[in-house]
Coordinates of C-alpha atoms and ligand atoms in Angstrom, one line a residue:
M94 CA 138.2 97.2 111.7
S95 CA 135.7 99.9 110.3
T96 CA 134.1 97.4 107.8
F97 CA 132.8 94.2 107.8
V98 CA 131.4 92.5 104.6
M99 CA 129.3 89.5 104.6
R100 CA 127.2 87.4 102.8
R101 CA 123.4 88.5 102.8
P102 CA 121.6 87.2 105.9
D103 CA 118.1 86.1 106.5
D104 CA 115.8 86.2 109.6
W105 CA 114.2 82.6 110.2
H106 CA 111.5 84.1 112.6
V107 CA 109.2 87.3 111.8
H108 CA 106.0 88.5 112.4
L109 CA 105.2 91.1 109.8
R110 CA 101.6 91.3 111.0
D111 CA 98.9 92.7 107.9
G112 CA 96.8 95.5 106.8
A113 CA 98.4 99.2 108.1
M114 CA 101.1 97.8 110.5
L115 CA 102.6 95.0 107.5
A116 CA 102.8 98.2 105.2
G117 CA 104.4 100.1 108.1
V118 CA 107.0 97.4 109.0
V119 CA 107.6 95.1 106.3
N120 CA 110.5 97.3 104.6
F121 CA 112.5 97.4 108.0
T122 CA 113.0 94.0 107.4
A123 CA 113.1 93.9 103.6
R124 CA 115.9 96.5 103.9
Q125 CA 118.1 94.1 106.4
F126 CA 117.2 90.7 105.2
A127 CA 116.8 88.7 101.7
R128 CA 114.5 86.0 103.1
A129 CA 112.6 85.4 106.1
I130 CA 110.5 82.9 107.6
V131 CA 107.3 84.5 108.2
M132 CA 104.9 83.6 111.0
P133 CA 101.5 82.4 110.5
N134 CA 99.7 84.0 113.5
L135 CA 97.5 86.3 112.3
N136 CA 93.6 86.7 113.2
P137 CA 92.6 84.2 111.9
P138 CA 95.5 82.5 111.5
V139 CA 97.0 81.0 108.1
T140 CA 96.4 77.6 108.0
T141 CA 95.5 76.7 104.1
V142 CA 97.8 77.2 101.0
A143 CA 95.1 79.8 99.8
D144 CA 95.7 82.0 103.0
A145 CA 99.4 81.8 102.7
E146 CA 99.2 82.9 98.8
A147 CA 97.1 85.3 99.8
Y148 CA 99.4 86.9 102.9
R149 CA 102.3 86.6 100.7
S150 CA 100.9 88.6 97.7
R151 CA 99.9 91.4 100.5
I152 CA 103.7 91.1 101.7
L153 CA 104.7 91.4 98.2
A154 CA 102.5 94.3 97.4
A155 CA 103.5 96.4 100.6
L156 CA 107.5 96.0 99.4
E157 CA 109.0 99.6 98.6
P158 CA 109.7 99.6 94.9
G159 CA 113.4 97.9 94.0
L160 CA 113.6 95.8 97.0
S161 CA 114.9 92.3 96.6
F162 CA 112.9 90.6 99.5
K163 CA 111.4 86.5 99.6
P164 CA 108.7 86.0 102.3
L165 CA 109.1 82.5 102.7
M166 CA 105.1 81.2 104.2
T167 CA 104.6 78.8 107.3
C168 CA 101.2 77.0 108.2
Y169 CA 99.7 77.5 111.6
L170 CA 99.2 74.3 113.1
T171 CA 95.6 73.7 114.7
D172 CA 94.2 70.5 116.4
G173 CA 92.1 70.0 112.9
I174 CA 95.1 71.0 110.3
D175 CA 95.0 68.9 107.4
A176 CA 98.2 66.8 106.6
A177 CA 97.0 67.0 102.7
E178 CA 97.0 70.8 102.6
I179 CA 100.4 71.0 104.4
E180 CA 101.8 68.3 101.8
R181 CA 100.2 70.3 98.8
G182 CA 101.4 73.8 100.0
F183 CA 104.9 72.2 100.8
A184 CA 105.3 70.5 97.2
A185 CA 103.7 73.8 95.3
G186 CA 106.3 76.3 97.3
V187 CA 103.9 78.0 99.0
F188 CA 105.0 76.6 102.4
T189 CA 108.1 76.6 103.6
A190 CA 107.8 75.4 107.2
C191 CA 104.7 74.6 109.6
K192 CA 104.6 76.6 113.2
L193 CA 103.4 75.1 116.4
Y194 CA 101.9 77.1 118.8
P195 CA 100.6 75.5 122.0
A196 CA 97.4 76.9 122.3
H197 CA 97.1 80.0 124.5
A198 CA 100.7 80.3 124.6
T199 CA 101.3 83.7 123.3
T200 CA 99.9 86.3 120.8
N201 CA 96.7 85.0 118.5
S202 CA 97.8 81.3 119.5
S203 CA 94.3 80.5 120.6
H204 CA 93.8 78.2 117.7
G205 CA 97.3 76.4 118.5
V206 CA 97.7 72.8 119.4
T207 CA 96.0 71.7 122.5
D208 CA 97.5 68.2 122.6
I209 CA 100.6 67.3 120.4
K210 CA 98.9 63.7 119.7
N211 CA 96.3 65.8 117.9
I212 CA 99.0 66.5 114.8
H213 CA 100.7 63.1 115.0
G214 CA 99.4 62.8 111.2
A215 CA 100.6 66.2 109.9
L216 CA 104.2 65.1 111.4
D217 CA 104.3 62.2 110.1
T218 CA 103.9 63.9 106.5
M219 CA 106.2 67.1 107.5
Q220 CA 109.2 64.1 108.0
R221 CA 108.2 62.3 105.2
I222 CA 108.7 65.3 103.0
G223 CA 111.4 66.9 104.7
M224 CA 109.3 70.1 106.1
P225 CA 110.5 71.8 109.0
L226 CA 108.5 72.0 112.4
L227 CA 109.1 75.5 114.0
L228 CA 108.2 75.2 117.6
H229 CA 106.9 77.9 120.5
G230 CA 108.8 75.7 123.0
E231 CA 106.6 76.8 126.4
V232 CA 104.1 74.7 128.4
T233 CA 100.9 76.5 128.9
D234 CA 100.2 74.4 132.2
K235 CA 99.4 77.6 134.7
H236 CA 101.2 75.6 137.6
V237 CA 104.3 75.7 135.6
D238 CA 106.5 79.3 136.9
I239 CA 106.7 81.6 133.4
F240 CA 110.6 81.1 133.7
D241 CA 110.0 77.6 133.8
R242 CA 107.9 77.0 130.9
E243 CA 110.6 76.3 128.1
A244 CA 112.6 74.1 130.0
V245 CA 109.6 71.9 131.0
F246 CA 108.7 72.1 127.5
I247 CA 111.8 70.5 126.2
D248 CA 111.5 67.8 129.1
R249 CA 107.7 67.1 128.4
I250 CA 107.5 67.4 124.6
L251 CA 110.4 68.1 122.7
S252 CA 112.4 65.5 124.2
K253 CA 109.4 62.9 123.0
L254 CA 109.3 64.4 119.5
V255 CA 112.9 64.3 119.0
R256 CA 112.2 60.6 119.7
D257 CA 109.6 59.6 117.9
F258 CA 110.3 61.7 114.7
P259 CA 113.9 61.0 114.4
A260 CA 113.9 62.4 110.6
L261 CA 111.7 65.5 111.4
K262 CA 113.5 68.8 111.1
I263 CA 112.8 70.7 114.1
V264 CA 113.6 74.3 115.3
L265 CA 113.4 75.4 119.0
E266 CA 112.6 78.8 118.0
H267 CA 113.7 81.9 120.1
I268 CA 115.7 80.0 122.9
T269 CA 116.1 81.2 126.1
T270 CA 117.4 79.3 128.2
E271 CA 120.8 77.3 129.1
E272 CA 118.6 74.2 129.0
A273 CA 117.7 74.6 125.3
A274 CA 120.9 76.0 124.2
N275 CA 122.3 72.6 125.6
F276 CA 119.7 70.2 124.3
V277 CA 120.1 71.6 121.0
A278 CA 123.9 71.4 121.0
E279 CA 124.0 68.1 122.3
G280 CA 121.0 66.5 120.0
P281 CA 120.4 65.0 116.5
A282 CA 121.4 67.0 113.0
T283 CA 117.7 67.2 112.6
L284 CA 117.2 70.0 115.8
A285 CA 118.3 73.2 115.7
A286 CA 117.5 76.6 117.5
T287 CA 117.0 80.7 116.4
I288 CA 118.1 83.1 119.1
T289 CA 117.0 86.6 119.1
P290 CA 119.2 89.8 119.4
H291 CA 117.1 90.7 122.3
H292 CA 117.6 87.6 124.4
L293 CA 121.4 87.8 123.5
D294 CA 121.2 91.5 124.9
Y295 CA 119.7 91.4 128.5
N296 CA 118.2 89.4 130.9
R297 CA 114.7 89.6 133.4
N298 CA 116.0 92.4 134.9
A299 CA 115.6 94.8 132.2
M300 CA 111.7 94.5 132.6
F301 CA 112.0 95.7 136.3
D302 CA 114.6 98.5 136.1
G303 CA 113.0 101.2 138.3
G304 CA 109.6 100.1 137.6
I305 CA 107.8 98.3 135.2
R306 CA 109.0 98.1 131.4
P307 CA 107.0 97.0 128.9
H308 CA 109.0 97.3 126.1
F309 CA 111.3 94.5 127.3
Y310 CA 108.7 92.2 127.3
C311 CA 108.0 89.3 125.0
L312 CA 107.6 85.3 125.2
P313 CA 109.2 83.5 125.7
V314 CA 110.5 85.6 128.5
A315 CA 113.7 86.7 129.1
K316 CA 115.5 84.7 131.8
R317 CA 118.3 85.0 134.4
E318 CA 121.8 86.4 133.6
H319 CA 123.4 82.9 133.5
H320 CA 120.9 81.9 130.4
R321 CA 121.8 84.9 128.5
L322 CA 125.6 84.0 128.7
A323 CA 124.6 80.4 127.7
L324 CA 122.6 82.0 124.6
R325 CA 125.7 84.3 123.6
K326 CA 128.0 81.3 123.6
A327 CA 126.0 79.2 121.8
A328 CA 125.3 82.0 119.1
T329 CA 129.2 82.7 118.7
S330 CA 130.1 79.1 119.1
G331 CA 130.6 78.3 115.4
S332 CA 127.9 75.5 115.8
A333 CA 125.7 75.0 112.4
K334 CA 122.6 74.4 114.8
F335 CA 122.2 77.9 115.8
F336 CA 120.9 80.7 113.6
L337 CA 119.5 84.3 113.2
G338 CA 115.7 84.6 113.5
T339 CA 114.6 87.8 115.1
D340 CA 111.3 87.1 116.5
S341 CA 110.7 91.2 115.7
A342 CA 106.9 91.3 117.2
P343 CA 105.7 94.8 116.6
H344 CA 103.0 96.3 119.1
A345 CA 101.4 99.8 118.9
V346 CA 102.8 101.9 121.9
G347 CA 99.4 101.9 123.3
A348 CA 99.2 97.9 123.3
K349 CA 102.4 97.3 125.2
E350 CA 102.2 100.3 127.6
T351 CA 98.9 99.0 129.3
A352 CA 97.8 97.7 132.3
C353 CA 97.8 93.9 130.3
G354 CA 100.7 94.9 127.4
C355 CA 101.1 92.6 124.5
A356 CA 104.3 90.6 124.1
G357 CA 106.5 91.3 121.5
V358 CA 110.1 93.4 121.2
F359 CA 110.1 95.5 117.8
C360 CA 113.8 94.7 116.5
A361 CA 113.8 94.5 113.1
P362 CA 114.8 98.0 112.3
H363 CA 118.2 97.8 113.8
A364 CA 118.6 94.0 113.9
L365 CA 121.6 93.2 111.9
E366 CA 123.1 96.1 114.3
A367 CA 121.8 94.8 117.4
Y368 CA 123.2 91.1 116.3
A369 CA 126.4 92.8 115.5
K370 CA 126.6 94.6 118.7
V371 CA 126.8 91.2 120.6
F372 CA 129.4 89.0 118.1
D373 CA 131.6 92.2 118.7
E374 CA 131.4 92.6 122.1
E375 CA 132.1 88.7 122.6
G376 CA 135.1 89.1 119.8
A377 CA 133.1 86.9 117.6
M378 CA 133.0 88.6 114.6
D379 CA 134.4 86.0 112.4
R380 CA 131.4 83.8 113.7
F381 CA 128.8 86.4 112.6
E382 CA 128.7 85.4 109.1
A383 CA 127.6 81.5 109.8
F384 CA 125.3 82.5 112.3
A385 CA 123.5 85.1 110.2
S386 CA 123.6 84.1 106.7
E387 CA 125.0 80.4 106.3
N388 CA 123.6 78.1 109.1
G389 CA 120.0 78.9 108.5
P390 CA 119.5 78.3 105.0
R391 CA 121.9 75.0 105.4
F392 CA 119.1 73.6 107.9
Y393 CA 116.4 74.4 105.8
G394 CA 117.9 73.0 102.5
L395 CA 118.0 76.0 100.5
P396 CA 120.6 78.4 98.8
L397 CA 122.8 80.5 100.5
N398 CA 122.1 84.2 99.4
E399 CA 124.9 85.4 96.7
E400 CA 125.2 89.0 97.7
R401 CA 126.9 90.7 100.0
I402 CA 126.1 93.4 102.3
T403 CA 128.5 95.6 104.5
L404 CA 128.4 96.7 107.9
T405 CA 130.3 99.9 109.1
R406 CA 131.7 101.0 112.4
D407 CA 129.8 104.3 112.7
A408 CA 127.6 105.1 115.5
Q409 CA 124.1 105.8 115.1
S410 CA 121.2 106.7 117.2
V411 CA 118.0 104.7 117.6
P412 CA 115.0 106.8 117.4
D413 CA 112.7 106.6 120.6
R414 CA 109.6 105.9 118.3
I415 CA 109.1 104.6 114.7
S416 CA 105.8 105.6 113.1
A417 CA 104.1 102.8 111.6
G418 CA 100.9 101.4 110.3
G419 CA 99.0 104.6 111.3
T420 CA 100.5 104.1 115.4
E421 CA 103.9 104.5 116.9
I422 CA 106.0 101.5 118.2
V423 CA 108.9 101.3 120.2
P424 CA 111.7 99.7 119.0
F425 CA 114.6 97.5 120.4
H426 CA 117.4 99.8 121.6
A427 CA 115.1 102.8 121.9
G428 CA 117.1 105.7 122.6
A429 CA 120.7 104.0 122.4
T430 CA 123.6 104.4 120.4
L431 CA 124.7 101.4 118.2
A432 CA 128.0 101.6 117.0
W433 CA 127.6 99.8 113.7
R434 CA 125.6 100.5 110.6
L435 CA 124.2 98.6 108.0
Q436 CA 124.8 100.2 104.2
P437 CA 121.6 100.6 102.6
S438 CA 122.9 98.0 99.4
N439 CA 119.4 96.5 99.5
A440 CA 117.4 100.0 98.6
A441 CA 115.7 101.2 95.8
R442 CA 118.0 100.1 92.4
Ligands
DOR541 O1 106.7 88.2 122.2 C1 106.3 87.2 121.1 N1 105.4 88.0 120.5 N2 106.3 86.2 121.4 C2 105.6 85.7 120.5 O2 105.6 84.0 120.3 C3 104.2 85.9 119.6 C4 104.9 87.7 119.4 C5 103.6 88.4 118.8 O3 103.2 87.9 117.7 O4 103.9 89.5 119.3
ZN542 ZN1 107.6 84.9 117.3

């Protein structure tokens, strides 16, 4: 097969940043996706309707003319979050979902939630109005090994959330473990998960291949090979509970290649090609459209995109570095050759 036509996909988890970095990265996402769930972990975080409206305006202002792209905004949950503000933002079509970062779990999460009990009021409201909860599913307990923090989060937090809020829509974001894939697959229809292209592509060895390789470091951190294989199985299974979420998280090269480097993989520029590589390798191109373009909007209760995109089997090299926001960023698959290429249909028209 040399061409593959599919419904235009969406990215259900992306970091677009702000300021010059936003302007440098947003068009990579907008060229690939019709919509994206935009993470609110700015500094300071997006916690009010006014914050989200202003951020959405900055995103739209940074788009290249002619690109059609709809940012779907999220509210950052804090211990003191106002449930009425969440409801108002959802009713107004400004907030699509709320994001829960356990405090200090990852980049810009210091304002995150210190105890899930502190947001029970917000969760009650979200359950009542049908607003999805997006989870960074890792415990922050330093006594828990970093490679176990997702599985322990499922045991200690998520299992109780699913029990106590049976009608709450929950997305376990960027899953990295067999435990997560199984828990979601076996859970109720209100529970789903996103999977990144990088967690499908490499295991934890990639971070230590001949030396420390900071561009493979993200959170949750990549796990053992059997976990990667479980993720590939889940993504290509045809189950409606798994869908595309890149977790593209750009950091300047100097913030990655340093003594204490930031977590995040910048996968936006060739995201679809990176997912196509995985589905192709698994002999599952017939399930790619559901994962990329159908399962996400169905879970969120949003319309499916009507436009189509075309991928061609036409090898391309990924650059070693991409200039964005006055800095250089090393993209996912830097220096590699990818077999598939997205045709530029969402270009200036
Ligand atoms: O690797 C990550 N980078 N994981 C996150 O949870 C946050 C993200 C970021 O914002 O850089
Ligand atoms: Zn993220």
